[in-house]
PDB file of C-alpha atoms in Angstrom:
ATOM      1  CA  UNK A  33       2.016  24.396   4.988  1.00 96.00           C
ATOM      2  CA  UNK A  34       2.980  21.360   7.415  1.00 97.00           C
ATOM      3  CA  UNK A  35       4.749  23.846   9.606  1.00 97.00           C
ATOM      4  CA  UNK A  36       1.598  25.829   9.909  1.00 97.00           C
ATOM      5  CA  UNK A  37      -0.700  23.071  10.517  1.00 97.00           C
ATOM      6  CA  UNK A  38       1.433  21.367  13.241  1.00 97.00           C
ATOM      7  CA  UNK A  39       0.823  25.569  14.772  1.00 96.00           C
ATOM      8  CA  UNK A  40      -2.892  25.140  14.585  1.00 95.00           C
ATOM      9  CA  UNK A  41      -3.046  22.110  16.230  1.00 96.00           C
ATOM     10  CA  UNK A  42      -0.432  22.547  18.851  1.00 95.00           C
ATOM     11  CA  UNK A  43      -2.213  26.084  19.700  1.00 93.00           C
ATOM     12  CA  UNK A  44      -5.141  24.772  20.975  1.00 86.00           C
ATOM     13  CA  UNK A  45      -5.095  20.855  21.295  1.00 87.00           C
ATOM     14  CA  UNK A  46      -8.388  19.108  20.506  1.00 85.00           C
ATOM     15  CA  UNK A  47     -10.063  22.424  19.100  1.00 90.00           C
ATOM     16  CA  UNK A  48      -9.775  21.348  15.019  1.00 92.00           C
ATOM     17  CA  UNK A  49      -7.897  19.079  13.195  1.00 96.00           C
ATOM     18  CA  UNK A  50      -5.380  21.232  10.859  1.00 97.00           C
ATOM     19  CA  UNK A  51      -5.638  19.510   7.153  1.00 97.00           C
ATOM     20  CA  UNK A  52      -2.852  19.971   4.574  1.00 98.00           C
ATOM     21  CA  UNK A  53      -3.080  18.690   0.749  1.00 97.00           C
ATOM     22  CA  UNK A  54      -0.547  18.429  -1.870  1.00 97.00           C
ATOM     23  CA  UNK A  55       0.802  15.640  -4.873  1.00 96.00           C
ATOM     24  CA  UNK A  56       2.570  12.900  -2.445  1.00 96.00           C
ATOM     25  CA  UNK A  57       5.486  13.969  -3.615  1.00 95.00           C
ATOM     26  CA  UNK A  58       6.028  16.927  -2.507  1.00 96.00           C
ATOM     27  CA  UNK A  59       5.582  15.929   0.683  1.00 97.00           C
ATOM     28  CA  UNK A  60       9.416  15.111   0.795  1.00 96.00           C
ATOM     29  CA  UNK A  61       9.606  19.166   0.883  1.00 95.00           C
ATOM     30  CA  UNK A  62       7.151  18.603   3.287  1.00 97.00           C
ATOM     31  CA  UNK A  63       8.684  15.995   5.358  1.00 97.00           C
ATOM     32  CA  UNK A  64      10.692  18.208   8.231  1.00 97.00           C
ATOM     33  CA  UNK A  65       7.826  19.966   9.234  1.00 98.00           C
ATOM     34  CA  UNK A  66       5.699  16.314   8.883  1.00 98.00           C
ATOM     35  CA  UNK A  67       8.096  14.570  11.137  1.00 98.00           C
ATOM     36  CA  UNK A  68       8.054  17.570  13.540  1.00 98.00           C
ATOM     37  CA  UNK A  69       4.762  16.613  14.099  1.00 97.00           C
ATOM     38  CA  UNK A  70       5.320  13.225  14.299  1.00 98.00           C
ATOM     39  CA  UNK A  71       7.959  13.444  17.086  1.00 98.00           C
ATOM     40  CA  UNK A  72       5.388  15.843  18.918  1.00 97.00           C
ATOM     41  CA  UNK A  73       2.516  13.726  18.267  1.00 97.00           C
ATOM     42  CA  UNK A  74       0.523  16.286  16.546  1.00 96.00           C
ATOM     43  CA  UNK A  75      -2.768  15.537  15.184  1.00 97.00           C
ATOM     44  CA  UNK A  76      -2.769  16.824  11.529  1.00 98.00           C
ATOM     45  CA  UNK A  77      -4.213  15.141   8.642  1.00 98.00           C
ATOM     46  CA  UNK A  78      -1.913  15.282   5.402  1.00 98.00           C
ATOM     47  CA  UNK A  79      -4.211  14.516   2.189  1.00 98.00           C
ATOM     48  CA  UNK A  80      -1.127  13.411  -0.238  1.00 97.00           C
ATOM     49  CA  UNK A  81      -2.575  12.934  -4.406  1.00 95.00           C
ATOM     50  CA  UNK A  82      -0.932  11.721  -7.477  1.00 94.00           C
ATOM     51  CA  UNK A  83       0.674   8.999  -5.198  1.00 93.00           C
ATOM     52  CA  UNK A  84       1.833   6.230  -7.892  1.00 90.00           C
ATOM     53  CA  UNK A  85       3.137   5.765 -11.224  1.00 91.00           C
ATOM     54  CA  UNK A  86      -0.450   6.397 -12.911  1.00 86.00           C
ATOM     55  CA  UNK A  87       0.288  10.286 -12.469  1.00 83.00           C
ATOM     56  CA  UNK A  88       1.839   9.240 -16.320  1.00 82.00           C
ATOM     57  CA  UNK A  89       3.149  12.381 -18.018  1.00 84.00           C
ATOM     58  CA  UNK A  90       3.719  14.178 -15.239  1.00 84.00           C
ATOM     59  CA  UNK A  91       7.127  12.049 -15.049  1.00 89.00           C
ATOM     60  CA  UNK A  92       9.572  10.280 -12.626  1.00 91.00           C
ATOM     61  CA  UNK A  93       9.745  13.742 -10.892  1.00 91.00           C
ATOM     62  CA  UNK A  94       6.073  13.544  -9.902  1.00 92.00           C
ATOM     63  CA  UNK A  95       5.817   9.968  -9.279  1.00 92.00           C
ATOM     64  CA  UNK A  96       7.283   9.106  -4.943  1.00 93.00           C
ATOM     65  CA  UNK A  97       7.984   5.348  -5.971  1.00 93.00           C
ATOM     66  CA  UNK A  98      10.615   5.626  -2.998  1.00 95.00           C
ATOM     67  CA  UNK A  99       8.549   8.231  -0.542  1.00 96.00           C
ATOM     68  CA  UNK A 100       5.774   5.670   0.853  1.00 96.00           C
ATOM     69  CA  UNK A 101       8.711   3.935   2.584  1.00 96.00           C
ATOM     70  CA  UNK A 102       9.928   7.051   5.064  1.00 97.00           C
ATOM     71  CA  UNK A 103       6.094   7.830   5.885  1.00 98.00           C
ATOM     72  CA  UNK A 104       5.141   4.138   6.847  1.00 97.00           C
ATOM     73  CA  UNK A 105       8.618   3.662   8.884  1.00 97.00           C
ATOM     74  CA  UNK A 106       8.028   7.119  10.316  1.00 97.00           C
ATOM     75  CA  UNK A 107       7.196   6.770  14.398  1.00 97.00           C
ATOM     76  CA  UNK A 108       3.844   7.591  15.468  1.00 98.00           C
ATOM     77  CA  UNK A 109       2.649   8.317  11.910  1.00 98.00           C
ATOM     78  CA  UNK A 110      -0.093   6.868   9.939  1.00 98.00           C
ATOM     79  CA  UNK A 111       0.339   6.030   6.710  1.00 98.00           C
ATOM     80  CA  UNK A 112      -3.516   5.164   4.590  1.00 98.00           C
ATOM     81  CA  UNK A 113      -3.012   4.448   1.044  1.00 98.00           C
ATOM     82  CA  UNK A 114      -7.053   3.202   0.652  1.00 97.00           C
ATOM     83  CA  UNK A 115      -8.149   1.544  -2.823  1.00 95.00           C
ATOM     84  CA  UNK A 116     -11.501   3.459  -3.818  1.00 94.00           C
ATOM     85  CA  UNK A 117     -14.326   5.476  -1.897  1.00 94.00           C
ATOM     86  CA  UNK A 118     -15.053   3.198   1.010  1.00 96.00           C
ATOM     87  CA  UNK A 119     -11.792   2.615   1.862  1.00 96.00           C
ATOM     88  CA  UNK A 120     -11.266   6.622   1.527  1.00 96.00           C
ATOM     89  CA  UNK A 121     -13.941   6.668   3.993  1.00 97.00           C
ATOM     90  CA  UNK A 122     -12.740   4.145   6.624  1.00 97.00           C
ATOM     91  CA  UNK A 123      -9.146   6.323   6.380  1.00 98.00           C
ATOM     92  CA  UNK A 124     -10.897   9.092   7.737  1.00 98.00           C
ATOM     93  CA  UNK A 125     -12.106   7.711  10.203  1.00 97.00           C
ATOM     94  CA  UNK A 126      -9.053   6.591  10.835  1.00 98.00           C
ATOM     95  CA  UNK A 127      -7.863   9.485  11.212  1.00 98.00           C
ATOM     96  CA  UNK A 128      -9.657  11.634  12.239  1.00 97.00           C
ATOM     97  CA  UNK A 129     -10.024   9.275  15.327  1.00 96.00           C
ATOM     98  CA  UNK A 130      -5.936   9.198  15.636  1.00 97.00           C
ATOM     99  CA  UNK A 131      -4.937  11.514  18.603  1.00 96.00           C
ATOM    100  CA  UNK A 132      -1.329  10.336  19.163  1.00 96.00           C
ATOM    101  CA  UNK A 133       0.370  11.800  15.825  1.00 97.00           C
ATOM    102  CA  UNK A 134      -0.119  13.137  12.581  1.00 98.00           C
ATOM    103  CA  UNK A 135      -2.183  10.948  10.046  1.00 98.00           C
ATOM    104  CA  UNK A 136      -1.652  10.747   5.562  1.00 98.00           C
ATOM    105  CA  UNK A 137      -4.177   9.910   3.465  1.00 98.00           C
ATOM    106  CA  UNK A 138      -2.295   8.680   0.103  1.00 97.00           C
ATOM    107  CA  UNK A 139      -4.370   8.580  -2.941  1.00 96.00           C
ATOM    108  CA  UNK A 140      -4.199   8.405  -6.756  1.00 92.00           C
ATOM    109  CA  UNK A 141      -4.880  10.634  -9.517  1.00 86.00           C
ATOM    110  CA  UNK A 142      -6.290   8.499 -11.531  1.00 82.00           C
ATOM    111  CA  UNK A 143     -10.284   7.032 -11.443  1.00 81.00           C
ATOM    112  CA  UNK A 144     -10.341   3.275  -9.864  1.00 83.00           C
ATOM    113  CA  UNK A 145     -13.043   0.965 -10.283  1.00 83.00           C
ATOM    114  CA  UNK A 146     -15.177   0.578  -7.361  1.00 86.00           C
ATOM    115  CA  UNK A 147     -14.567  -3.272  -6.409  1.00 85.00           C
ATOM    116  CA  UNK A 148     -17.476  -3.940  -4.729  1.00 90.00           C
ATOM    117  CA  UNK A 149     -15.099  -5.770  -1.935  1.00 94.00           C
ATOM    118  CA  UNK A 150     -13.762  -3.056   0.201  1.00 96.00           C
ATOM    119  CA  UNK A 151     -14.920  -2.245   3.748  1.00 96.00           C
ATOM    120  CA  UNK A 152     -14.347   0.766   5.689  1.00 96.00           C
ATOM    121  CA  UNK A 153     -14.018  -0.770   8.983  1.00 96.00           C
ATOM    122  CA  UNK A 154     -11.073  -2.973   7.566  1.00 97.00           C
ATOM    123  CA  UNK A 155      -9.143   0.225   7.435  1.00 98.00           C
ATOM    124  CA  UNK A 156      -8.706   0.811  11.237  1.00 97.00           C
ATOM    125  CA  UNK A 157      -6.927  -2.781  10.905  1.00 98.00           C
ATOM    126  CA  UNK A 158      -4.543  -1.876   8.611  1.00 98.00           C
ATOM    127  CA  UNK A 159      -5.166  -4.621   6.237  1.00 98.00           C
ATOM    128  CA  UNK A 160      -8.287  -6.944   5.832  1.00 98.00           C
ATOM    129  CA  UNK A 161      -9.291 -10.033   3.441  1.00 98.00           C
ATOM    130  CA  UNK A 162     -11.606  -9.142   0.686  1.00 97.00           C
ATOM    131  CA  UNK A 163     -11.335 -12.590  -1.059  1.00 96.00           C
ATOM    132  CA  UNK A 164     -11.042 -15.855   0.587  1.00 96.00           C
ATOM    133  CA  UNK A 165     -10.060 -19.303  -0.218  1.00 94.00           C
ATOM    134  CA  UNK A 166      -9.787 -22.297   2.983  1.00 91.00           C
ATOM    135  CA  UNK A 167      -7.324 -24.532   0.072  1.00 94.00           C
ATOM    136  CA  UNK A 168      -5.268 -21.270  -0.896  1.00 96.00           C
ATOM    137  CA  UNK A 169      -2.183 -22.126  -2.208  1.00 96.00           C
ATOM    138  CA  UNK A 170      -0.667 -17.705  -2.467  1.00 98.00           C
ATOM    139  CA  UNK A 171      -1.964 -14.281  -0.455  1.00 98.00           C
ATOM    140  CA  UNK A 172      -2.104 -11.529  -3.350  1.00 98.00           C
ATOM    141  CA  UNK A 173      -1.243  -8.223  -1.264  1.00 98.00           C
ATOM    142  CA  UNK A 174      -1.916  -4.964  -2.569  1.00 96.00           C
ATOM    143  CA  UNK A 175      -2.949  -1.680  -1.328  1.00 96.00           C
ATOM    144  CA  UNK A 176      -4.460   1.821  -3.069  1.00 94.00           C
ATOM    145  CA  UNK A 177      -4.612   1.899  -6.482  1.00 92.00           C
ATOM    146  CA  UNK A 178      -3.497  -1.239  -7.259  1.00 94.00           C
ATOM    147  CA  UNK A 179      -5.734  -3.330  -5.390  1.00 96.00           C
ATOM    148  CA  UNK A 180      -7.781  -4.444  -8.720  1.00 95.00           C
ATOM    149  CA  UNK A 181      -4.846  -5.654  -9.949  1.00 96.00           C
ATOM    150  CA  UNK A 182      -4.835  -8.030  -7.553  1.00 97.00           C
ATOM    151  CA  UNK A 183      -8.016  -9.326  -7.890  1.00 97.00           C
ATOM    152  CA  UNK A 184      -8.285  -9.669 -11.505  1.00 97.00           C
ATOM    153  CA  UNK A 185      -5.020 -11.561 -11.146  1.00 97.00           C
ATOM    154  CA  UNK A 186      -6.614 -14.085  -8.425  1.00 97.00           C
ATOM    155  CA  UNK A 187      -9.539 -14.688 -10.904  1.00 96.00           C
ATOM    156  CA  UNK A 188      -6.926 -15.544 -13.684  1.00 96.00           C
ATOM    157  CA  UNK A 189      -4.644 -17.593 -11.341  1.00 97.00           C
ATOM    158  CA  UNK A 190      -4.499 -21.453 -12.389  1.00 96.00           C
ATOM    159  CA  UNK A 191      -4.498 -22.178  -8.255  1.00 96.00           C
ATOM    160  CA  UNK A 192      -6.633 -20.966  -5.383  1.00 97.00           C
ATOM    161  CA  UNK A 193      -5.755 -17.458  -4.685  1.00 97.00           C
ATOM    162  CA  UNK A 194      -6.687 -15.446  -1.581  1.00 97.00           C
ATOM    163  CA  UNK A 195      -6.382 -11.242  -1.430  1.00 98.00           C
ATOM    164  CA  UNK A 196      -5.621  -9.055   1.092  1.00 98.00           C
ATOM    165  CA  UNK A 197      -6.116  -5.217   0.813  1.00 98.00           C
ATOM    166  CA  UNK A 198      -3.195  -3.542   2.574  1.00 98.00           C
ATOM    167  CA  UNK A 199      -3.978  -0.010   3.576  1.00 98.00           C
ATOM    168  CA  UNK A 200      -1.662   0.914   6.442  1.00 98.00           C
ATOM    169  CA  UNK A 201       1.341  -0.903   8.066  1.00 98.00           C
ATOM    170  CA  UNK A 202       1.049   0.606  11.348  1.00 97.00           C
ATOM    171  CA  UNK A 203      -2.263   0.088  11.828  1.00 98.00           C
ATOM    172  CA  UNK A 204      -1.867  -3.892  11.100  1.00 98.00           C
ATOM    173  CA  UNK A 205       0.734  -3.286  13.701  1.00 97.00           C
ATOM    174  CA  UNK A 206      -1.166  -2.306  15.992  1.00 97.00           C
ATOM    175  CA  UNK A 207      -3.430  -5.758  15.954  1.00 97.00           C
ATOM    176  CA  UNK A 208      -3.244  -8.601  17.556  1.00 97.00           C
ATOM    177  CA  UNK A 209      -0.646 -11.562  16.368  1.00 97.00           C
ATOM    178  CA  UNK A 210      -4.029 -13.772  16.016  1.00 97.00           C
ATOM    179  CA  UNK A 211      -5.395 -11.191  13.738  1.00 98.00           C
ATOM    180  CA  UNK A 212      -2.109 -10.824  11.662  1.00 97.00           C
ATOM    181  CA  UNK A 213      -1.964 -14.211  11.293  1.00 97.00           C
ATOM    182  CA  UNK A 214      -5.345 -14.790  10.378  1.00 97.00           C
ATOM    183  CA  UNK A 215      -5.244 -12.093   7.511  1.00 98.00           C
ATOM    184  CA  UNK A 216      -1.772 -13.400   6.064  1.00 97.00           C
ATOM    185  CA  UNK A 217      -2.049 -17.130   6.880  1.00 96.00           C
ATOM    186  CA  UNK A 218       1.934 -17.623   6.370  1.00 94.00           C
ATOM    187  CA  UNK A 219       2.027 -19.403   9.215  1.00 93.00           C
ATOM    188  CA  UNK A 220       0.003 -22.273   6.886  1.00 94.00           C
ATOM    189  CA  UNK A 221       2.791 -22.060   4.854  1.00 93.00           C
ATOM    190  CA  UNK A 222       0.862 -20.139   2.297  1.00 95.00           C
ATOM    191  CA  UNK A 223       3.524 -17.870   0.350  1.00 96.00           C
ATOM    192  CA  UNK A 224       2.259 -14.235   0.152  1.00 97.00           C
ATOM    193  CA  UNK A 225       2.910 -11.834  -2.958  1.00 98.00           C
ATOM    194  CA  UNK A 226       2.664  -8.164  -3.048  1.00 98.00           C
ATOM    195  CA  UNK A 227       1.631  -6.063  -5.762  1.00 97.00           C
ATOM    196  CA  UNK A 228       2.614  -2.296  -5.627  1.00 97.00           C
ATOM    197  CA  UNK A 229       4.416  -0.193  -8.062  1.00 95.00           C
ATOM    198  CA  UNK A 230       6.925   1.602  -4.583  1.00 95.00           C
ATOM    199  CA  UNK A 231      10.442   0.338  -4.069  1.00 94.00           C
ATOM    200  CA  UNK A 232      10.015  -2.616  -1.847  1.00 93.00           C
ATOM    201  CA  UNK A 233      11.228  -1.688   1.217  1.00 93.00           C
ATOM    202  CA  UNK A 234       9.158  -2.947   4.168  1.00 93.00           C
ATOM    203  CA  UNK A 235       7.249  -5.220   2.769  1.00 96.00           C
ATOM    204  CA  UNK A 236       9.569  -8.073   3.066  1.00 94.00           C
ATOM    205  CA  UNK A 237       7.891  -8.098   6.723  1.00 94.00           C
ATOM    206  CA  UNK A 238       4.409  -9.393   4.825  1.00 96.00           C
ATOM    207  CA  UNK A 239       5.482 -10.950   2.040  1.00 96.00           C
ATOM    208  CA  UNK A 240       7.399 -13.655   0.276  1.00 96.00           C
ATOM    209  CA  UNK A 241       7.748 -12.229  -3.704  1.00 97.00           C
ATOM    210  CA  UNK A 242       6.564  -9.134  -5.096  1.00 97.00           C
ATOM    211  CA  UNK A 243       5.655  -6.511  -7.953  1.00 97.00           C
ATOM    212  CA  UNK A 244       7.618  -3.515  -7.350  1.00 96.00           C
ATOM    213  CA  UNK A 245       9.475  -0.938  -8.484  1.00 94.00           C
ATOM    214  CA  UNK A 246      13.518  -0.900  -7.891  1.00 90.00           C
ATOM    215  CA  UNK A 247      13.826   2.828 -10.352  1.00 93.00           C
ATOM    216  CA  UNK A 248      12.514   5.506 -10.810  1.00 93.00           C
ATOM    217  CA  UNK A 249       8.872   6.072 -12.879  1.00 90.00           C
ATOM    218  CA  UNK A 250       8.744   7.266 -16.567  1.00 92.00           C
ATOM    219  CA  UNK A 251       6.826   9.677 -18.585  1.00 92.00           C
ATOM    220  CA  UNK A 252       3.701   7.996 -20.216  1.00 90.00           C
ATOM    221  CA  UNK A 253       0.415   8.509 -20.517  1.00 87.00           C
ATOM    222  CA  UNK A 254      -1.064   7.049 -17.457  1.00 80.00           C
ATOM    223  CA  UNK A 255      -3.035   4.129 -19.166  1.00 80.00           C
ATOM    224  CA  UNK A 256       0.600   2.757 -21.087  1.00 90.00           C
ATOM    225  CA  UNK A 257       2.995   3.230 -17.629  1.00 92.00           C
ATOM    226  CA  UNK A 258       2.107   0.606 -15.730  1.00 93.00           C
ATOM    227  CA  UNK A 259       1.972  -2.388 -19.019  1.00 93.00           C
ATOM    228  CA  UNK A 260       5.331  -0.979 -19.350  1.00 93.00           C
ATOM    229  CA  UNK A 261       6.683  -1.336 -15.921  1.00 94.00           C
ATOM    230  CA  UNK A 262       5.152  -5.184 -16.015  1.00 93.00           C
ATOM    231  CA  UNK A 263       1.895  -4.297 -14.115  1.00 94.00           C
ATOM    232  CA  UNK A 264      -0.116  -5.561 -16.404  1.00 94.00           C
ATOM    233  CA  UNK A 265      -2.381  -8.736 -15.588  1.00 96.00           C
ATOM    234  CA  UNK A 266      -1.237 -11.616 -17.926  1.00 96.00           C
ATOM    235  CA  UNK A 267       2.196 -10.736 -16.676  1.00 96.00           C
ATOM    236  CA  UNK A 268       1.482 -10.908 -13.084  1.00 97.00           C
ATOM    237  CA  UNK A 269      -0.328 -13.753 -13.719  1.00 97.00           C
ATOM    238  CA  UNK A 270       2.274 -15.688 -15.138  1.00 97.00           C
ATOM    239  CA  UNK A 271       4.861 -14.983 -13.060  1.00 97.00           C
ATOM    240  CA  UNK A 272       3.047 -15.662 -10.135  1.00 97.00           C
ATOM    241  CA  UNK A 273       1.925 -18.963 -11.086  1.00 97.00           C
ATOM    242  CA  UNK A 274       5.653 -19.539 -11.221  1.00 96.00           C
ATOM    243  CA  UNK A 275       6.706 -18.708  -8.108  1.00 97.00           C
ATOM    244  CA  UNK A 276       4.134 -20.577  -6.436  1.00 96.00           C
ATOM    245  CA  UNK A 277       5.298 -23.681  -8.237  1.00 96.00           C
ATOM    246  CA  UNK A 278       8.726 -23.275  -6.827  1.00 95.00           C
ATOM    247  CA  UNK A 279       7.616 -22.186  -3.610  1.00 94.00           C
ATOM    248  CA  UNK A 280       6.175 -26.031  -3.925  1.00 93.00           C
ATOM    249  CA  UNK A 281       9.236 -27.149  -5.072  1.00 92.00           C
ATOM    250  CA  UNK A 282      11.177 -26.002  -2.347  1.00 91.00           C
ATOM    251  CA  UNK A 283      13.393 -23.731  -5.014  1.00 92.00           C
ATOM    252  CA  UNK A 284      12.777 -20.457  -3.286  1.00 91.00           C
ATOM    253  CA  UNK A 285      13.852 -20.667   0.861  1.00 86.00           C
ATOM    254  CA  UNK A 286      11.607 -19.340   3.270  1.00 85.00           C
ATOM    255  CA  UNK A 287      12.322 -16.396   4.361  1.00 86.00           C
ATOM    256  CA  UNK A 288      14.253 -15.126   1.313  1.00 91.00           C
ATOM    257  CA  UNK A 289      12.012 -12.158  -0.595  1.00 95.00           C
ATOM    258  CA  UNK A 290      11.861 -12.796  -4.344  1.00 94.00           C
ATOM    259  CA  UNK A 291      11.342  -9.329  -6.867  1.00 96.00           C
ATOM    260  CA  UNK A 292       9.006 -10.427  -9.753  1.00 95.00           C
ATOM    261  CA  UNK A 293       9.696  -7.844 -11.564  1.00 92.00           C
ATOM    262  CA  UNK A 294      13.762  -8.487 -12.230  1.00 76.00           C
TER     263      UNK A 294
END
């Protein structure tokens, strides 16, 4: 399928854009062809579903905790995980406006509530604000479908939370180091913490603490898996109250990446 569509495109550059769609994770049979076009810089679009945990019964097998990571360190691809239907529209646009590679669009299974706070154009940037605070004391990064988390979490918070939605790492590459740092603010010494149920890998560049996975998924009914995992918002809540009381305390170093979750 990836084979074929990097064919299409390579035929005639610039006629159509070649479109392939599968669950995410079988885009790791996928991947030799993907990274063909990658190192050709190939303009497909992948469309990759059932990209998290919330695929439920369908079981570890089905669920690419570990596959986000070789896509977003993957040269000259673009990796979109958006949260709900404007951000699916801004990662069009992203890609369909991305000449220099292939382009995935990663997205859940599951329905998402429609936060009200997304914007398309904050897409093309990679990652965006979507709630402020000037007196923040924490960043709560997420990305896809668990970008509500992270909200409902900053409205439980006992201190001033700020949230960033995190669609694409290469993208926020891409932008300036005033625009980085104006998104993350961890040059104000505000501690960032990351929310997403994929092994961690990569986002110790962004972050100070996070919510991730470090196994594989589990067979549940998607509305159970992710309270059992820890995603759940009391729990999130808690423990990030506690790490930014011994970020205060100077108990955690700077620079040193603490999992939530162990």
């Amino acid at each position: 399928m990836a084979a074929i569509a990097n064919g299409l495109a390579a035929y005639s550059p610039g006629t159509i854009i070649p479109i392939t769609s599968s669950f995410f994770m079988f885009y790791l049979y996928a991947a030799p062809a993907v990274r063909m076009g990658a190192l050709q810089k190939i303009p497909v679009i992948h469309v990759a579903t059932h990209d998290s945990i919330g695929a439920g019964e369908d079981g570890p097998t089905h669920q690419p905790v570990e596959l986000a990571a070789l896509y977003r360190a993957m040269p000259n691809m673009h990796y979109i995980r958006p949260a709900d239907s404007e951000e699916v529209a801004g990662a069009w646009e992203a890609a369909v406006g991305y000449k220099e590679g292939p382009s995935m669009i990663s997205v859940s299974r599951h329905a998402l509530p429609q936060t009200g706070l997304t914007k398309r154009a904050g897409v093309k940037k990679g990652a965006y604000v979507v709630k402020e605070e000037q007196d923040a004391e924490v960043t709560l990064i997420s990305v896809g479908a668990e970008l509500h988390f992270a909200i409902k979490v900053a409205e439980q918070l006992p201190v001033k939370a700020r949230v960033v939605s995190f669609p694409s790492h290469a993208l926020f590459r891409q932008q300036s180091k005033e625009y980085q740092r104006s998104v993350l603010r961890r040059d104000e010494n505000i501690p960032s913490v990351v929310i997403e149920p994929y092994c961690v890998n990569g986002w110790e560049r962004f972050a100070d603490a996070g919510f991730n996975l470090n196994r594989f998924g589990h067979s549940l009914p998607g509305k159970y898996i992710y309270d059992y995992f820890g995603f759940n918002i009391d729990n999130m809540t808690e423990k990030t109250a506690a790490f930014v009381d011994d970020w205060k305390k100077g108990v955690i170093g700077r620079g040193e990446f603490v999992d939530l979750l162990d």
